[in-house]
Amino acid sequence: MALTRREFNTLLGGAAASAALSPFGSALAADSSELTSLSLTSVAAAIRAGKATATQAVQACLSRIDIYDPKLDAFITVMKDKALAQAAALDAEQKAGKFRGPLHGVPIAIKDNIDTAGTLTTGGSALFEDRVPGVDAPVVASLMAAGAIVIGKTNLQEFAMGGGETSYYGPARNPWNLAHNTGGSSSGSGAALAAFLSYGALGTDTGGSVRMPASYCGIVGLKPTYGLVPIRGILPLVLSLDHCGPMARTVADCALMLNSMAGYDKFDITSAEHAREDYVAALSQPVSGFRIGLPPSYFDGLEPDVAKAVDEAVAVLNKLTKGSKEANLPSITSRPSLGALGEYMAYHEQYVKSSAAKYMLPERRRLEAALAAPPKAADYVRAKWDLELLRRTIDDSFNGFDLVVCPTQRIVAPKLDDLITRAYSTTPSNPLVTSNCSPFNIFGLPSISLPCGFSKSGLPIGLMISGPKFSEGKVLALAQAYEQATQWHLRKPALSPKMVVPAVVKGA
């Protein structure tokens, strides 16, 4: 039986009922906490060594989901029965001497805009509240072929159209402070990982939707090179900018997931042919010869806590590498619109015309405006030409440096109330530039966010490392070198079964 998040909360009736109804009992609490605290790489090794079973790993995650998901709204659908059945099958295979692959028995979560066969895939929208795909998205099939177990579908901004504050299922909460945003649109994936509800997760990234939650939730998120990971079977936002990437608690975990996710799909028009690489092996390459570029404009307008944390992170990186220098990347501010609304409408036009009332108000306003004044075809084609030329030449910018480093977000996670109020305002002001993520979607370059500090209020701060096309190995290697030289990734949010969930302002 798969339960939607609304059904799940109704059944549990809060944290007290959750503890009483848990099928695993309180005796497992200490063991499950210890097991879920392991990284994805560590739990995979423990299962392979016979020190834990797939069933124990799934039960441990489900136990924490029972307690904490009613407070975090990280999941839309919890796939309890399917996950336990798959775990039992994998445990039986292991006893028979068979291993599916490097992720054998590891529970992961899938963002709910990525198709899963026989399980709801809603896009966080009432429009698709009954949508059940018949087949898995190729990226899900690849992870399951490697032995991963899908434990549930995570919450997101409706159709991935924003920062995580509007979802038909309610906004996901940041485990570091429940009144704050998790980042979007992969909001539930970020919350689930920070709260130790799963070992890894899939997110999608059109303008930062993997890296923003990674920054705000204190985890690791990788946006690969455009086309490296197939996106067929994922609800599109802007196909020219859409990416799918791994999210986890360590850099090595993301590398292990990427090994099973990358690959060419001839039926995916965005897919790129690229020789298979071993990203886990790439982690061991020396970084002492790397040269770092610091793009000045990406350091403008930083909150003081962010500026301090990133300055300290750059100082660490300077000791690990050949050092850093100022670097320039192409400006995108003077380029014409990339036709994002046109690509929104290529998918949503039929639904806006027939079922506009089923969209959340902020998304409905945006789509109805695009329907009323669609981009001119010629403008869209010129924008596409411009995008293609930029992507063909972007690697030329890496002249005198190997990778670029900058803050992921210029601010720490804002309050949900502020974001919801803004989203539903009839006269929204122009937003400040708070994210450094979207240029790398336009460039199509690999880009990772990982923790580099915390604000005085205890909210995580993210560092972003990016490189030329298909330089995931170098990006991951430098990220891991920094991770191992610091301890930010070891911090955990102070969650409690008794913590009070603050109310948030209601949308119009």
Coordinates of N, CA and C in Angstrom, one line a residue, residues 323-401:
G323 N 45.9 27.3 -5.6 CA 45.4 28.6 -5.3 C 44.3 29.1 -6.2
S324 N 43.9 30.4 -5.9 CA 42.7 30.9 -6.7 C 43.1 32.3 -7.3
K325 N 42.3 32.6 -8.3 CA 42.5 33.9 -9.0 C 41.1 34.4 -9.4
E326 N 41.1 35.7 -9.7 CA 39.8 36.2 -10.3 C 39.6 35.6 -11.7
A327 N 38.3 35.3 -11.9 CA 38.0 34.6 -13.2 C 36.7 35.2 -13.7
N328 N 36.6 35.3 -15.0 CA 35.4 35.8 -15.7 C 34.6 34.8 -16.4
L329 N 33.4 34.7 -16.2 CA 32.5 33.9 -17.0 C 31.6 34.7 -17.8
P330 N 31.0 34.2 -18.9 CA 30.2 35.0 -19.8 C 29.0 35.6 -19.1
S331 N 28.7 36.8 -19.3 CA 27.5 37.4 -18.8 C 26.3 36.9 -19.5
I332 N 25.2 36.7 -18.8 CA 24.0 36.3 -19.4 C 22.9 37.3 -19.3
T333 N 23.2 38.4 -18.6 CA 22.2 39.4 -18.4 C 21.7 40.2 -19.6
S334 N 22.6 40.3 -20.6 CA 22.3 41.0 -21.8 C 21.7 40.1 -22.9
R335 N 21.7 38.8 -22.6 CA 21.2 37.9 -23.6 C 19.6 37.9 -23.7
P336 N 19.0 37.7 -24.8 CA 17.6 37.7 -24.9 C 17.0 36.6 -24.0
S337 N 15.7 36.7 -23.7 CA 15.0 35.6 -23.0 C 15.2 34.3 -23.6
L338 N 15.5 33.3 -22.8 CA 15.7 31.9 -23.4 C 14.4 31.2 -23.7
G339 N 13.3 32.0 -23.6 CA 12.0 31.3 -24.0 C 11.5 30.4 -23.0
A340 N 11.8 30.6 -21.7 CA 11.3 29.7 -20.7 C 9.8 29.5 -20.7
L341 N 9.1 30.6 -20.8 CA 7.6 30.5 -20.8 C 7.1 29.7 -22.0
G342 N 7.8 29.9 -23.1 CA 7.4 29.1 -24.3 C 7.6 27.6 -24.0
E343 N 8.6 27.2 -23.3 CA 8.8 25.8 -23.0 C 7.9 25.3 -21.9
Y344 N 7.6 26.2 -20.9 CA 6.5 25.9 -20.0 C 5.3 25.5 -20.8
M345 N 4.9 26.3 -21.7 CA 3.6 26.1 -22.4 C 3.6 25.0 -23.3
A346 N 4.7 24.6 -23.8 CA 4.8 23.4 -24.7 C 4.2 22.2 -24.0
Y347 N 4.4 22.1 -22.7 CA 3.9 21.0 -21.9 C 2.5 21.3 -21.3
H348 N 2.4 22.5 -20.8 CA 1.2 22.8 -19.9 C 0.1 23.5 -20.6
E349 N 0.2 23.9 -21.9 CA -0.9 24.6 -22.6 C -2.2 23.9 -22.5
Q350 N -2.1 22.6 -22.8 CA -3.4 21.8 -22.9 C -4.0 21.7 -21.5
Y351 N -3.2 21.7 -20.4 CA -3.8 21.6 -19.1 C -4.3 22.9 -18.6
V352 N -3.6 24.0 -19.0 CA -4.1 25.3 -18.5 C -5.4 25.6 -19.2
K353 N -5.6 25.2 -20.5 CA -6.8 25.5 -21.2 C -8.0 24.6 -20.6
S354 N -7.7 23.4 -20.1 CA -8.8 22.5 -19.7 C -9.0 22.5 -18.2
S355 N -7.9 22.8 -17.4 CA -8.0 22.5 -16.0 C -7.2 23.6 -15.2
A356 N -7.3 24.8 -15.6 CA -6.5 25.9 -14.9 C -6.7 25.9 -13.4
A357 N -7.9 25.7 -13.0 CA -8.3 25.8 -11.5 C -7.5 24.8 -10.7
K358 N -7.0 23.8 -11.3 CA -6.3 22.7 -10.5 C -4.8 23.1 -10.2
Y359 N -4.3 24.2 -10.8 CA -3.0 24.7 -10.5 C -3.1 25.5 -9.2
M360 N -2.0 25.6 -8.5 CA -1.8 26.5 -7.4 C -1.8 27.9 -8.0
L361 N -2.3 28.9 -7.2 CA -2.5 30.3 -7.8 C -1.3 30.9 -8.4
P362 N -0.1 30.8 -7.7 CA 1.1 31.4 -8.3 C 1.5 30.8 -9.6
E363 N 1.4 29.5 -9.7 CA 1.7 28.9 -11.0 C 0.7 29.2 -12.1
R364 N -0.6 29.2 -11.6 CA -1.7 29.5 -12.6 C -1.5 30.9 -13.2
R365 N -1.2 31.8 -12.4 CA -1.0 33.2 -12.9 C 0.1 33.2 -13.9
R366 N 1.2 32.6 -13.6 CA 2.3 32.6 -14.6 C 2.0 31.9 -15.9
L367 N 1.3 30.8 -15.8 CA 1.0 30.1 -17.0 C -0.1 30.8 -17.8
E368 N -1.1 31.3 -17.1 CA -2.2 32.1 -17.9 C -1.6 33.3 -18.5
A369 N -0.6 34.0 -17.9 CA 0.0 35.1 -18.5 C 0.8 34.7 -19.8
A370 N 1.4 33.5 -19.7 CA 2.1 33.0 -20.9 C 1.1 32.6 -22.0
L371 N 0.0 32.1 -21.6 CA -1.0 31.7 -22.6 C -1.6 33.0 -23.3
A372 N -1.7 34.0 -22.5 CA -2.3 35.3 -23.1 C -1.3 36.0 -24.0
A373 N -0.1 35.9 -23.7 CA 0.9 36.6 -24.5 C 2.1 35.7 -24.7
P374 N 1.9 34.7 -25.6 CA 3.0 33.7 -25.8 C 4.2 34.3 -26.5
P375 N 5.4 33.8 -26.2 CA 6.6 34.3 -26.9 C 6.5 34.1 -28.4
K376 N 7.0 35.0 -29.2 CA 7.0 34.9 -30.6 C 8.0 33.7 -31.0
A377 N 7.6 33.0 -32.0 CA 8.4 31.8 -32.4 C 9.8 32.3 -32.9
A378 N 9.9 33.3 -33.6 CA 11.2 33.8 -34.0 C 12.1 34.2 -32.9
D379 N 11.5 34.8 -31.9 CA 12.3 35.2 -30.7 C 12.8 33.9 -30.0
Y380 N 11.9 32.9 -29.9 CA 12.3 31.7 -29.2 C 13.4 31.0 -30.0
V381 N 13.3 31.0 -31.3 CA 14.4 30.3 -32.1 C 15.7 31.0 -32.0
R382 N 15.7 32.4 -32.0 CA 16.9 33.1 -31.8 C 17.5 32.9 -30.5
A383 N 16.7 32.8 -29.4 CA 17.2 32.5 -28.1 C 17.8 31.1 -28.0
K384 N 17.2 30.1 -28.7 CA 17.8 28.8 -28.8 C 19.1 28.8 -29.5
W385 N 19.3 29.5 -30.6 CA 20.5 29.6 -31.3 C 21.6 30.2 -30.4
D386 N 21.2 31.2 -29.6 CA 22.1 31.9 -28.7 C 22.6 30.9 -27.6
L387 N 21.7 30.1 -27.1 CA 22.0 29.1 -26.1 C 22.9 28.1 -26.6
E388 N 22.7 27.6 -27.8 CA 23.6 26.6 -28.4 C 25.0 27.1 -28.6
L389 N 25.1 28.3 -29.1 CA 26.4 28.9 -29.3 C 27.2 29.1 -27.9
L390 N 26.4 29.6 -26.9 CA 27.0 29.7 -25.6 C 27.6 28.4 -25.1
R391 N 26.8 27.3 -25.2 CA 27.2 26.0 -24.7 C 28.4 25.4 -25.5
R392 N 28.5 25.8 -26.8 CA 29.6 25.3 -27.6 C 30.9 26.0 -27.2
T393 N 30.8 27.2 -26.7 CA 32.0 28.0 -26.4 C 32.3 28.2 -24.9
I394 N 31.5 27.7 -24.1 CA 31.6 28.0 -22.6 C 32.9 27.5 -22.1
D395 N 33.4 26.3 -22.5 CA 34.6 25.8 -22.0 C 35.8 26.7 -22.3
D396 N 35.7 27.5 -23.3 CA 36.9 28.4 -23.6 C 37.1 29.4 -22.4
S397 N 36.0 29.6 -21.6 CA 36.2 30.6 -20.5 C 37.1 30.1 -19.4
F398 N 37.3 28.7 -19.4 CA 38.2 28.1 -18.3 C 39.7 28.2 -18.8
N399 N 40.1 29.5 -18.9 CA 41.5 29.8 -19.4 C 42.3 30.3 -18.2
G400 N 43.2 29.4 -17.7 CA 44.1 29.8 -16.6 C 43.5 29.3 -15.3
F401 N 42.4 28.6 -15.3 CA 41.9 27.9 -14.1 C 41.1 26.7 -14.5

